[in-house]
């Protein structure tokens, strides 16, 4: 018997359901493949940084699998349509009896898998697993059998189900009978723009697990107090690993519970607050399956599609470059551009600024984030943008508009974060760091920093009017 594991967004060997199932028969010959789909990635605007992290992680998985006696073949494909043709052919050549994969929940990915099953037409048994979530989509529903549209009741029902579910992690597969394989040659470079990801995210699951352990042991207690302050490293920074499956949410949950056994009882704890973020991740993924239109970037609240967005390329570019004249927004965008990661509070502030201060279509921001993020993830990114734009499920109501200056004052009071990313403001005293031109006017020097590109008060009124007109159907 030949079993084939198709690795996609699950680049690890521990706690990998598809891999574990494929290896459960000790007699079976087990093969693994990964198919690069650069054309599809371009369509999905995947950040070159994320592609680079995938490549490095793939190398690590390939080595780990070789030690277990499993060869990982990395195929340089193009798009999803071509991948299924290639895979069907590969199954024929290698006389594969059963194919194992972990499900992906985005629309194009689900269609690809359905077409593949059709094409294989029963010649190869297909086994799909719900692996990238704590609980499978559709398993947490209202009494009426529907997906929750509001987060808190979803979370409560989710926790209830959690206590009834088997969430134990699966071990890495045992070494196959033939023993370890020689160290394989590294996968060829992807046909995709390259990017330097620095040394913040060492490749391989061991590095991710170490960070997870350290965070749950040493930092999670302070999460509630520190998570909103971008100047501190108060969050786990695990999102790039979770996004491509170097780490599983079960590993996160089990490690957290091992360090904090009272996790589900003590709802005021940092540990519970962290679990809550993991559940937001689940919420957005469950939504994608319940409302596939979200994958096409349709707003959840239909009338918001009538908002007359402002099509201003210069303003969009100023936002992208971190040159809006609002220090907290600019520092956030420069962090994103330089590292591919942005603190959650800042994602909320900068997204809100694009939509509510510049009145630019949230989809332009969603795309730009995706093109830069190391942790780019359709569900979380779309969910975050629709939340900030007031177009999504349980989103911020449209009339609640962040004031970027007071947000900065609240969450970066001394401007520590701002100064790190905007060295041109290094000399501005703490009191004036959130409105540096007020200080600069009294100085003999000229500040090399743009004036605010919009007046927040005025912009707020215009945005309210635009949303209200759309709501009236005008
Ligand atoms: P922690 O605070 O340590 O949280 C642990 C994990 O929980 C994260 O790694 C992440 O997997 C998950 N998580 C945390 N917050 C959220 C959330 N609000 N929604 C969904 N999952 C969450 N997250 C992504 O992983 N990819 C994205 O493309 C993405 N785009 C976003 C866009 C906007 C506009 C907003 C407001 C949020 C976005 N987020 C996205 C969610 C969140 O900002 C990041 O997950 C978080 O900042 C990652 O840092 P961390 O790993 O230190 O998080």
Short mmCIF file of C-alpha atoms and ligand atoms in Angstrom, two decimals:
data_model
loop_
_atom_site.label_atom_id
_atom_site.label_comp_id
_atom_site.label_asym_id
_atom_site.label_seq_id
_atom_site.Cartn_x
_atom_site.Cartn_y
_atom_site.Cartn_z
CA UNK A 1 0.00 0.00 0.00
CA UNK A 2 1.22 3.49 -0.80
CA UNK A 3 0.05 6.50 1.21
CA UNK A 4 0.66 10.02 0.01
CA UNK A 5 0.62 13.03 2.35
CA UNK A 6 -0.01 16.34 0.62
CA UNK A 7 1.46 19.09 2.80
CA UNK A 8 -0.02 22.55 2.36
CA UNK A 9 -0.51 24.91 5.29
CA UNK A 10 0.71 22.40 7.85
CA UNK A 11 4.48 22.56 7.68
CA UNK A 12 5.29 20.43 10.72
CA UNK A 13 5.63 16.79 11.62
CA UNK A 14 4.32 16.84 15.20
CA UNK A 15 0.59 17.00 15.79
CA UNK A 16 -0.14 16.77 12.09
CA UNK A 17 -3.36 14.80 11.63
CA UNK A 18 -2.92 13.90 7.96
CA UNK A 19 0.67 12.80 8.41
CA UNK A 20 -0.20 10.83 11.54
CA UNK A 21 -3.04 9.00 9.79
CA UNK A 22 -0.90 8.23 6.73
CA UNK A 23 1.75 6.69 8.97
CA UNK A 24 -0.61 4.68 11.15
CA UNK A 25 -0.13 1.56 9.00
CA UNK A 26 3.48 0.51 9.68
CA UNK A 27 3.56 -1.55 6.49
CA UNK A 28 2.54 1.27 4.18
CA UNK A 29 5.01 3.05 1.95
CA UNK A 30 4.61 6.73 2.88
CA UNK A 31 5.45 9.56 0.50
CA UNK A 32 4.95 13.29 0.94
CA UNK A 33 4.59 16.15 -1.53
CA UNK A 34 4.42 19.93 -1.42
CA UNK A 35 3.36 21.89 -4.49
CA UNK A 36 4.46 25.49 -4.87
CA UNK A 37 1.80 27.56 -6.67
CA UNK A 38 3.41 30.94 -7.35
CA UNK A 39 0.74 32.06 -9.83
CA UNK A 40 -1.95 31.38 -7.27
CA UNK A 41 0.08 33.16 -4.60
CA UNK A 42 0.30 36.22 -6.84
CA UNK A 43 -3.47 36.17 -7.24
CA UNK A 44 -3.84 35.89 -3.48
CA UNK A 45 -1.26 38.68 -3.02
CA UNK A 46 0.89 36.58 -0.76
CA UNK A 47 3.77 38.56 0.73
CA UNK A 48 7.20 37.57 -0.60
CA UNK A 49 8.25 37.36 3.05
CA UNK A 50 5.65 34.73 3.72
CA UNK A 51 6.81 32.76 0.68
CA UNK A 52 10.35 32.96 2.08
CA UNK A 53 9.17 31.66 5.46
CA UNK A 54 7.32 28.83 3.71
CA UNK A 55 10.46 27.94 1.79
CA UNK A 56 12.63 27.88 4.91
CA UNK A 57 9.99 25.89 6.84
CA UNK A 58 9.68 23.43 3.98
CA UNK A 59 13.39 22.77 4.15
CA UNK A 60 13.05 22.06 7.88
CA UNK A 61 10.09 19.69 7.35
CA UNK A 62 11.91 17.92 4.55
CA UNK A 63 14.84 17.20 6.87
CA UNK A 64 12.61 16.14 9.75
CA UNK A 65 10.66 13.79 7.47
CA UNK A 66 13.86 12.30 6.01
CA UNK A 67 14.91 11.36 9.54
CA UNK A 68 11.64 9.47 9.82
CA UNK A 69 12.30 7.70 6.54
CA UNK A 70 9.79 9.74 4.52
CA UNK A 71 10.81 11.52 1.33
CA UNK A 72 9.20 14.90 0.70
CA UNK A 73 9.03 15.81 -2.96
CA UNK A 74 8.69 19.56 -3.60
CA UNK A 75 7.09 20.23 -6.95
CA UNK A 76 7.43 23.61 -8.66
CA UNK A 77 3.87 24.11 -9.86
CA UNK A 78 1.99 27.18 -11.06
CA UNK A 79 -1.61 27.43 -9.90
CA UNK A 80 -4.26 25.24 -8.28
CA UNK A 81 -5.66 23.87 -11.55
CA UNK A 82 -2.23 22.67 -12.64
CA UNK A 83 -1.54 21.21 -9.18
CA UNK A 84 -4.42 18.82 -9.34
CA UNK A 85 -3.44 17.59 -12.78
CA UNK A 86 0.10 17.06 -11.62
CA UNK A 87 -1.02 15.36 -8.42
CA UNK A 88 -3.42 13.00 -10.22
CA UNK A 89 -0.57 12.06 -12.53
CA UNK A 90 1.85 11.62 -9.62
CA UNK A 91 -0.64 9.32 -7.87
CA UNK A 92 -0.81 7.19 -11.00
CA UNK A 93 2.96 7.02 -11.44
CA UNK A 94 3.59 6.17 -7.80
CA UNK A 95 0.59 3.86 -7.57
CA UNK A 96 -0.82 5.76 -4.61
CA UNK A 97 -3.72 4.05 -2.85
CA UNK A 98 -4.68 6.76 -0.41
CA UNK A 99 -4.14 10.51 -0.21
CA UNK A 100 -4.06 12.35 3.13
CA UNK A 101 -4.35 16.10 3.59
CA UNK A 102 -5.38 18.67 6.14
CA UNK A 103 -8.27 20.84 5.00
CA UNK A 104 -7.91 24.47 4.03
CA UNK A 105 -11.04 26.56 4.36
CA UNK A 106 -10.67 29.26 1.74
CA UNK A 107 -12.96 29.00 -1.27
CA UNK A 108 -10.36 28.41 -4.01
CA UNK A 109 -8.62 25.83 -1.85
CA UNK A 110 -11.86 23.98 -1.11
CA UNK A 111 -12.79 23.95 -4.78
CA UNK A 112 -9.36 22.63 -5.69
CA UNK A 113 -9.74 19.74 -3.25
CA UNK A 114 -13.25 18.91 -4.48
CA UNK A 115 -12.02 18.87 -8.10
CA UNK A 116 -9.11 16.66 -7.21
CA UNK A 117 -11.40 14.15 -5.52
CA UNK A 118 -13.56 14.18 -8.65
CA UNK A 119 -10.56 13.68 -10.89
CA UNK A 120 -9.23 10.80 -8.80
CA UNK A 121 -12.69 9.33 -9.07
CA UNK A 122 -12.31 6.75 -6.31
CA UNK A 123 -9.06 5.36 -7.72
CA UNK A 124 -7.26 6.93 -4.77
CA UNK A 125 -9.04 7.15 -1.43
CA UNK A 126 -8.97 10.75 -0.16
CA UNK A 127 -8.81 11.50 3.56
CA UNK A 128 -9.24 15.15 4.63
CA UNK A 129 -8.71 16.28 8.23
CA UNK A 130 -9.70 19.33 10.26
CA UNK A 131 -6.29 20.14 11.63
CA UNK A 132 -5.71 23.87 11.63
CA UNK A 133 -8.47 24.61 14.12
CA UNK A 134 -9.30 23.55 17.67
CA UNK A 135 -12.86 22.76 16.59
CA UNK A 136 -13.98 22.08 13.01
CA UNK A 137 -16.08 24.65 11.14
CA UNK A 138 -19.79 24.00 11.58
CA UNK A 139 -19.31 22.35 14.96
CA UNK A 140 -20.13 25.46 17.00
CA UNK A 141 -23.60 26.64 16.13
CA UNK A 142 -26.63 28.38 17.57
CA UNK A 143 -29.61 26.35 18.80
CA UNK A 144 -31.11 26.98 15.34
CA UNK A 145 -28.14 25.27 13.68
CA UNK A 146 -26.56 28.43 12.30
CA UNK A 147 -23.16 30.02 12.56
CA UNK A 148 -22.99 32.68 15.27
CA UNK A 149 -22.80 36.21 13.93
CA UNK A 150 -21.68 37.67 17.26
CA UNK A 151 -18.40 36.74 18.85
CA UNK A 152 -19.17 36.43 22.59
CA UNK A 153 -21.93 33.80 22.33
CA UNK A 154 -19.75 31.97 19.80
CA UNK A 155 -16.92 31.99 22.32
CA UNK A 156 -19.12 30.71 25.13
CA UNK A 157 -20.49 27.87 23.01
CA UNK A 158 -16.98 27.22 21.75
CA UNK A 159 -15.58 26.81 25.26
CA UNK A 160 -18.41 24.49 26.12
CA UNK A 161 -17.57 22.29 23.13
CA UNK A 162 -13.88 22.54 23.92
CA UNK A 163 -14.36 20.84 27.26
CA UNK A 164 -16.04 17.89 25.49
CA UNK A 165 -13.46 17.49 22.74
CA UNK A 166 -10.29 15.47 22.42
CA UNK A 167 -7.61 18.06 21.83
CA UNK A 168 -4.57 15.99 22.64
CA UNK A 169 -1.59 16.56 20.41
CA UNK A 170 -0.44 13.74 18.17
CA UNK A 171 3.20 12.68 18.27
CA UNK A 172 5.53 12.91 15.28
CA UNK A 173 5.43 9.69 13.26
CA UNK A 174 7.80 6.86 14.18
CA UNK A 175 10.72 6.21 11.86
CA UNK A 176 9.57 3.95 9.03
CA UNK A 177 10.85 0.41 8.84
CA UNK A 178 13.46 1.28 6.19
CA UNK A 179 15.15 3.74 8.57
CA UNK A 180 16.18 7.35 8.06
CA UNK A 181 16.93 8.68 4.58
CA UNK A 182 20.06 10.65 3.66
CA UNK A 183 19.77 14.43 4.07
CA UNK A 184 17.86 15.58 0.97
CA UNK A 185 18.79 18.40 -1.33
CA UNK A 186 17.06 21.66 -0.44
CA UNK A 187 13.88 22.47 -2.38
CA UNK A 188 14.50 24.67 -5.42
CA UNK A 189 13.85 28.39 -4.94
CA UNK A 190 10.23 29.37 -5.64
CA UNK A 191 9.47 31.31 -8.80
CA UNK A 192 8.41 34.22 -6.61
CA UNK A 193 9.92 37.53 -5.53
CA UNK A 194 12.38 36.95 -2.72
CA UNK A 195 12.51 38.76 0.59
CA UNK A 196 14.69 38.81 3.64
CA UNK A 197 12.82 37.70 6.74
CA UNK A 198 15.64 38.51 9.14
CA UNK A 199 16.34 36.26 12.09
CA UNK A 200 13.12 36.90 14.05
CA UNK A 201 11.52 33.70 12.81
CA UNK A 202 13.93 30.80 12.74
CA UNK A 203 12.59 28.07 10.49
CA UNK A 204 11.34 24.81 11.89
CA UNK A 205 8.88 23.68 14.49
CA UNK A 206 11.41 23.41 17.32
CA UNK A 207 11.96 27.17 17.28
CA UNK A 208 8.21 27.79 17.23
CA UNK A 209 7.63 25.37 20.12
CA UNK A 210 10.38 26.99 22.16
CA UNK A 211 8.81 30.38 21.71
CA UNK A 212 5.42 28.98 22.63
CA UNK A 213 6.81 27.36 25.79
CA UNK A 214 8.64 30.50 26.86
CA UNK A 215 5.59 32.67 26.24
CA UNK A 216 3.23 30.40 28.22
CA UNK A 217 5.71 30.02 31.06
CA UNK A 218 7.03 33.55 31.42
CA UNK A 219 4.78 36.04 29.72
CA UNK A 220 1.19 34.97 29.55
CA UNK A 221 0.48 36.13 33.12
CA UNK A 222 1.19 39.70 32.00
CA UNK A 223 -0.68 39.41 28.71
CA UNK A 224 -3.77 41.24 29.90
CA UNK A 225 -1.74 44.26 31.04
CA UNK A 226 0.77 44.32 28.21
CA UNK A 227 -1.02 43.11 25.11
CA UNK A 228 -2.16 46.56 24.01
CA UNK A 229 1.18 48.31 24.36
CA UNK A 230 3.16 48.06 21.13
CA UNK A 231 6.37 49.31 22.75
CA UNK A 232 6.53 46.05 24.74
CA UNK A 233 6.93 42.54 23.34
CA UNK A 234 3.80 41.60 25.28
CA UNK A 235 2.20 39.25 22.75
CA UNK A 236 3.45 35.89 21.57
CA UNK A 237 4.47 36.86 18.00
CA UNK A 238 3.53 33.33 16.99
CA UNK A 239 1.16 34.36 14.20
CA UNK A 240 3.59 33.73 11.29
CA UNK A 241 4.04 30.16 12.50
CA UNK A 242 0.32 29.59 13.05
CA UNK A 243 -0.53 31.03 9.64
CA UNK A 244 1.50 28.43 7.73
CA UNK A 245 1.03 25.61 10.19
CA UNK A 246 4.52 25.34 11.64
CA UNK A 247 2.56 25.33 14.88
CA UNK A 248 -0.93 23.98 15.55
CA UNK A 249 -3.61 25.59 17.71
CA UNK A 250 -3.80 22.34 19.73
CA UNK A 251 -0.14 22.75 20.61
CA UNK A 252 -0.91 26.29 21.77
CA UNK A 253 -3.94 25.22 23.78
CA UNK A 254 -2.25 22.26 25.45
CA UNK A 255 0.89 24.19 26.37
CA UNK A 256 -1.25 26.99 27.79
CA UNK A 257 -3.33 24.54 29.82
CA UNK A 258 -0.21 22.78 31.09
CA UNK A 259 1.12 26.09 32.44
CA UNK A 260 -2.26 27.40 33.60
CA UNK A 261 -4.48 24.48 34.68
CA UNK A 262 -7.22 26.90 35.82
CA UNK A 263 -7.39 28.34 32.32
CA UNK A 264 -11.09 27.85 31.71
CA UNK A 265 -12.20 28.78 35.23
CA UNK A 266 -10.25 32.00 35.75
CA UNK A 267 -11.63 34.29 33.07
CA UNK A 268 -9.81 37.35 34.37
CA UNK A 269 -6.39 35.82 33.77
CA UNK A 270 -3.84 36.61 31.09
CA UNK A 271 -4.03 32.98 30.00
CA UNK A 272 -7.76 33.24 29.34
CA UNK A 273 -7.23 36.49 27.43
CA UNK A 274 -4.70 34.69 25.23
CA UNK A 275 -7.05 31.77 24.66
CA UNK A 276 -9.66 34.34 23.70
CA UNK A 277 -7.39 35.52 20.85
CA UNK A 278 -6.96 31.96 19.66
CA UNK A 279 -10.76 31.72 19.62
CA UNK A 280 -11.01 34.89 17.51
CA UNK A 281 -8.81 33.06 15.03
CA UNK A 282 -11.28 30.17 15.05
CA UNK A 283 -14.29 32.51 14.77
CA UNK A 284 -13.01 34.08 11.56
CA UNK A 285 -12.19 30.69 10.02
CA UNK A 286 -15.59 29.28 10.92
CA UNK A 287 -17.14 32.37 9.31
CA UNK A 288 -15.28 31.78 6.03
CA UNK A 289 -16.90 28.40 5.72
CA UNK A 290 -20.38 29.59 6.74
CA UNK A 291 -20.16 32.66 4.46
CA UNK A 292 -17.88 31.82 1.52
CA UNK A 293 -18.64 35.23 -0.02
CA UNK A 294 -16.18 36.63 2.51
CA UNK A 295 -13.45 34.91 0.49
CA UNK A 296 -14.49 37.11 -2.42
CA UNK A 297 -14.02 40.15 -0.23
CA UNK A 298 -17.73 40.91 -0.09
CA UNK A 299 -18.73 42.88 3.00
CA UNK A 300 -20.78 40.99 5.53
CA UNK A 301 -23.14 43.96 5.99
CA UNK A 302 -24.49 44.41 2.48
CA UNK A 303 -25.43 48.12 2.65
CA UNK A 304 -21.82 49.08 3.39
CA UNK A 305 -21.03 48.20 -0.23
CA UNK A 306 -22.83 51.42 -1.15
CA UNK A 307 -20.39 53.65 0.73
CA UNK A 308 -18.84 56.02 -1.80
CA UNK A 309 -15.18 55.43 -1.12
CA UNK A 310 -12.61 58.00 -1.96
CA UNK A 311 -10.32 56.86 -4.74
CA UNK A 312 -7.20 58.82 -3.84
CA UNK A 313 -3.96 57.13 -4.89
CA UNK A 314 -1.76 59.76 -3.22
CA UNK A 315 -3.43 59.31 0.16
CA UNK A 316 -3.32 55.53 -0.15
CA UNK A 317 0.37 55.75 -0.90
CA UNK A 318 1.01 58.08 2.04
CA UNK A 319 -0.68 55.54 4.31
CA UNK A 320 1.27 52.64 2.82
CA UNK A 321 4.57 54.44 3.26
CA UNK A 322 3.86 55.67 6.77
CA UNK A 323 3.72 59.34 5.75
CA UNK A 324 0.31 60.45 6.95
CA UNK A 325 1.53 62.89 9.59
CA UNK A 326 -0.15 60.85 12.34
CA UNK A 327 2.81 59.37 14.25
CA UNK A 328 1.17 56.23 15.62
CA UNK A 329 -0.19 55.30 12.18
CA UNK A 330 3.11 56.03 10.47
CA UNK A 331 5.19 54.10 13.02
CA UNK A 332 2.83 51.14 12.63
CA UNK A 333 3.06 51.14 8.84
CA UNK A 334 6.83 51.42 8.95
CA UNK A 335 6.98 48.47 11.33
CA UNK A 336 4.87 46.50 8.86
CA UNK A 337 6.99 47.51 5.86
CA UNK A 338 10.25 46.75 7.63
CA UNK A 339 9.38 43.50 9.39
CA UNK A 340 6.17 42.01 7.94
CA UNK A 341 4.57 42.00 11.37
CA UNK A 342 2.42 44.61 13.10
CA UNK A 343 1.08 44.70 16.62
CA UNK A 344 -2.67 43.97 16.87
CA UNK A 345 -3.59 47.33 18.43
CA UNK A 346 -1.75 49.05 15.62
CA UNK A 347 -3.47 46.94 12.97
CA UNK A 348 -6.74 48.22 14.40
CA UNK A 349 -5.55 51.83 14.49
CA UNK A 350 -3.98 51.89 11.03
CA UNK A 351 -6.90 50.03 9.43
CA UNK A 352 -9.35 52.40 11.04
CA UNK A 353 -7.32 55.37 9.82
CA UNK A 354 -7.36 54.20 6.19
CA UNK A 355 -11.10 53.58 6.21
CA UNK A 356 -12.48 56.20 8.58
CA UNK A 357 -10.01 59.06 8.17
CA UNK A 358 -9.12 58.64 4.50
CA UNK A 359 -12.42 57.03 3.50
CA UNK A 360 -10.51 54.58 1.32
CA UNK A 361 -12.11 51.22 0.51
CA UNK A 362 -11.06 48.70 3.17
CA UNK A 363 -10.23 46.20 0.44
CA UNK A 364 -7.27 48.33 -0.64
CA UNK A 365 -5.94 48.05 2.91
CA UNK A 366 -6.70 44.36 3.14
CA UNK A 367 -4.71 43.78 -0.05
CA UNK A 368 -1.81 45.89 1.09
CA UNK A 369 -1.59 44.12 4.44
CA UNK A 370 -1.64 40.76 2.70
CA UNK A 371 1.18 41.81 0.39
CA UNK A 372 3.38 42.67 3.37
CA UNK A 373 2.41 40.35 6.22
CA UNK A 374 4.53 37.44 7.28
CA UNK A 375 1.43 36.08 9.01
CA UNK A 376 -0.97 36.86 6.13
CA UNK A 377 -4.10 34.80 6.59
CA UNK A 378 -7.28 35.40 4.60
CA UNK A 379 -9.69 34.71 7.46
CA UNK A 380 -7.93 36.80 10.13
CA UNK A 381 -7.01 39.61 7.76
CA UNK A 382 -10.45 39.88 6.21
CA UNK A 383 -12.04 39.59 9.65
CA UNK A 384 -9.77 42.30 11.06
CA UNK A 385 -10.39 44.65 8.13
CA UNK A 386 -14.13 44.14 8.14
CA UNK A 387 -14.11 44.72 11.89
CA UNK A 388 -12.22 48.00 11.53
CA UNK A 389 -14.30 49.11 8.54
CA UNK A 390 -17.59 48.33 10.33
CA UNK A 391 -18.65 46.08 7.47
CA UNK A 392 -18.28 42.70 9.17
CA UNK A 393 -19.92 40.40 11.70
CA UNK A 394 -19.80 41.86 15.17
CA UNK A 395 -17.72 44.74 13.79
CA UNK A 396 -17.11 48.11 15.41
CA UNK A 397 -20.27 50.16 14.67
CA UNK A 398 -19.64 52.66 11.88
CA UNK A 399 -20.16 55.68 14.11
CA UNK A 400 -17.41 54.59 16.52
CA UNK A 401 -14.35 56.13 14.98
CA UNK A 402 -10.89 55.86 16.53
CA UNK A 403 -9.11 59.13 17.06
CA UNK A 404 -5.55 58.29 15.96
CA UNK A 405 -4.02 60.89 18.26
CA UNK A 406 -5.77 59.77 21.43
CA UNK A 407 -5.17 56.12 20.52
CA UNK A 408 -1.47 56.95 20.32
CA UNK A 409 -1.58 58.81 23.64
CA UNK A 410 -3.30 55.88 25.30
CA UNK A 411 -1.27 53.01 23.98
CA UNK A 412 2.14 54.60 23.42
CA UNK A 413 2.07 57.35 26.07
CA UNK A 414 5.79 58.17 26.03
CA UNK A 415 6.11 57.63 22.30
CA UNK A 416 8.66 54.83 22.81
CA UNK A 417 7.27 52.84 19.91
CA UNK A 418 6.86 55.91 17.72
CA UNK A 419 10.47 57.00 18.22
CA UNK A 420 11.72 53.55 17.33
CA UNK A 421 10.14 53.69 13.88
CA UNK A 422 10.18 57.44 13.25
CA UNK A 423 13.73 58.53 14.07
CA UNK A 424 12.91 61.98 12.65
CA UNK A 425 10.82 62.54 15.79
CA UNK A 426 13.62 61.52 18.18
CA UNK A 427 13.94 65.02 19.68
CA UNK A 428 10.25 65.73 20.14
CA UNK A 429 9.43 65.70 23.87
CA UNK A 430 6.97 63.12 25.23
CA UNK A 431 4.22 65.69 25.68
CA UNK A 432 4.17 66.56 22.02
CA UNK A 433 5.11 63.27 20.40
CA UNK A 434 1.56 62.66 19.17
CA UNK A 435 1.29 66.09 17.54
CA UNK A 436 4.90 66.92 16.72
CA UNK A 437 4.16 69.95 14.55
CA UNK A 438 2.67 71.76 17.54
CA UNK A 439 6.12 71.52 19.09
CA UNK A 440 8.02 72.17 15.89
CA UNK A 441 6.24 75.48 15.30
CA UNK A 442 7.98 76.84 18.38
CA UNK A 443 11.41 75.58 17.38
CA UNK A 444 14.03 77.18 15.22
CA UNK A 445 14.43 73.91 13.28
CA UNK A 446 12.18 72.41 10.61
CA UNK A 447 10.74 68.98 11.29
CA UNK A 448 11.40 66.48 8.52
CA UNK A 449 8.00 64.91 8.99
CA UNK A 450 4.77 65.42 6.98
CA UNK A 451 1.91 67.57 8.22
CA UNK A 452 -1.26 65.53 8.87
CA UNK A 453 -2.75 64.67 5.46
CA UNK A 454 -6.28 65.08 6.81
CA UNK A 455 -7.90 66.86 9.72
CA UNK A 456 -9.32 64.10 11.90
CA UNK A 457 -12.39 66.06 13.07
CA UNK A 458 -13.37 66.99 9.55
CA UNK A 459 -12.62 63.52 8.16
CA UNK A 460 -14.75 61.94 10.86
CA UNK A 461 -17.78 64.02 9.87
CA UNK A 462 -17.33 63.19 6.20
CA UNK A 463 -17.07 59.48 6.96
CA UNK A 464 -20.17 59.52 9.11
CA UNK A 465 -22.04 61.25 6.31
CA UNK A 466 -20.79 58.72 3.73
CA UNK A 467 -21.86 55.76 5.87
CA UNK A 468 -25.22 57.30 6.66
CA UNK A 469 -25.92 58.01 3.00
CA UNK A 470 -25.05 54.39 2.14
CA UNK A 471 -27.30 53.15 4.91
CA UNK A 472 -30.18 55.21 3.52
CA UNK A 473 -29.45 53.56 0.19
CA UNK A 474 -28.31 56.77 -1.48
P1 LIG B 1 -1.13 37.03 20.18
O1 LIG B 1 -1.74 38.18 20.85
O2 LIG B 1 -0.03 36.32 20.87
O3 LIG B 1 -2.32 36.00 19.84
C1 LIG B 1 -2.09 34.59 19.64
C2 LIG B 1 -2.60 34.14 18.30
O4 LIG B 1 -4.00 34.31 18.22
C3 LIG B 1 -2.05 34.92 17.13
O5 LIG B 1 -0.78 34.44 16.76
C4 LIG B 1 -3.10 34.71 16.07
O6 LIG B 1 -2.95 33.47 15.43
C5 LIG B 1 -4.38 34.67 16.89
N1 LIG B 1 -5.02 35.99 16.94
C6 LIG B 1 -4.74 36.99 17.80
N2 LIG B 1 -5.59 38.03 17.59
C7 LIG B 1 -6.39 37.68 16.57
C8 LIG B 1 -7.45 38.33 15.89
N3 LIG B 1 -7.88 39.55 16.23
N4 LIG B 1 -8.03 37.68 14.86
C9 LIG B 1 -7.64 36.43 14.51
N5 LIG B 1 -6.64 35.77 15.12
C10 LIG B 1 -6.02 36.38 16.14
N6 LIG B 1 -3.74 37.84 12.17
C11 LIG B 1 -3.14 36.93 11.37
O7 LIG B 1 -2.69 35.89 11.86
N7 LIG B 1 -3.02 37.17 10.03
C12 LIG B 1 -3.48 38.30 9.45
O8 LIG B 1 -3.39 38.44 8.22
C13 LIG B 1 -4.09 39.28 10.27
N8 LIG B 1 -4.53 40.46 9.76
C14 LIG B 1 -5.15 41.38 10.59
C15 LIG B 1 -5.63 42.58 10.04
C16 LIG B 1 -6.27 43.52 10.85
C17 LIG B 1 -6.79 44.81 10.24
C18 LIG B 1 -6.41 43.26 12.22
C19 LIG B 1 -7.10 44.26 13.12
C20 LIG B 1 -5.94 42.09 12.77
C21 LIG B 1 -5.30 41.13 11.98
N9 LIG B 1 -4.80 39.92 12.51
C22 LIG B 1 -4.20 39.00 11.67
C23 LIG B 1 -5.02 39.57 13.93
C24 LIG B 1 -3.92 39.97 14.90
O9 LIG B 1 -3.56 41.31 14.74
C25 LIG B 1 -2.66 39.10 14.80
O10 LIG B 1 -3.00 37.74 14.80
C26 LIG B 1 -1.72 39.36 15.98
O11 LIG B 1 -1.33 40.69 16.03
C27 LIG B 1 -0.51 38.46 15.86
O12 LIG B 1 0.40 38.70 16.89
P2 LIG B 1 0.69 37.62 18.00
O13 LIG B 1 1.02 36.32 17.37
O14 LIG B 1 1.72 38.20 18.92
O15 LIG B 1 -0.71 37.52 18.71
#
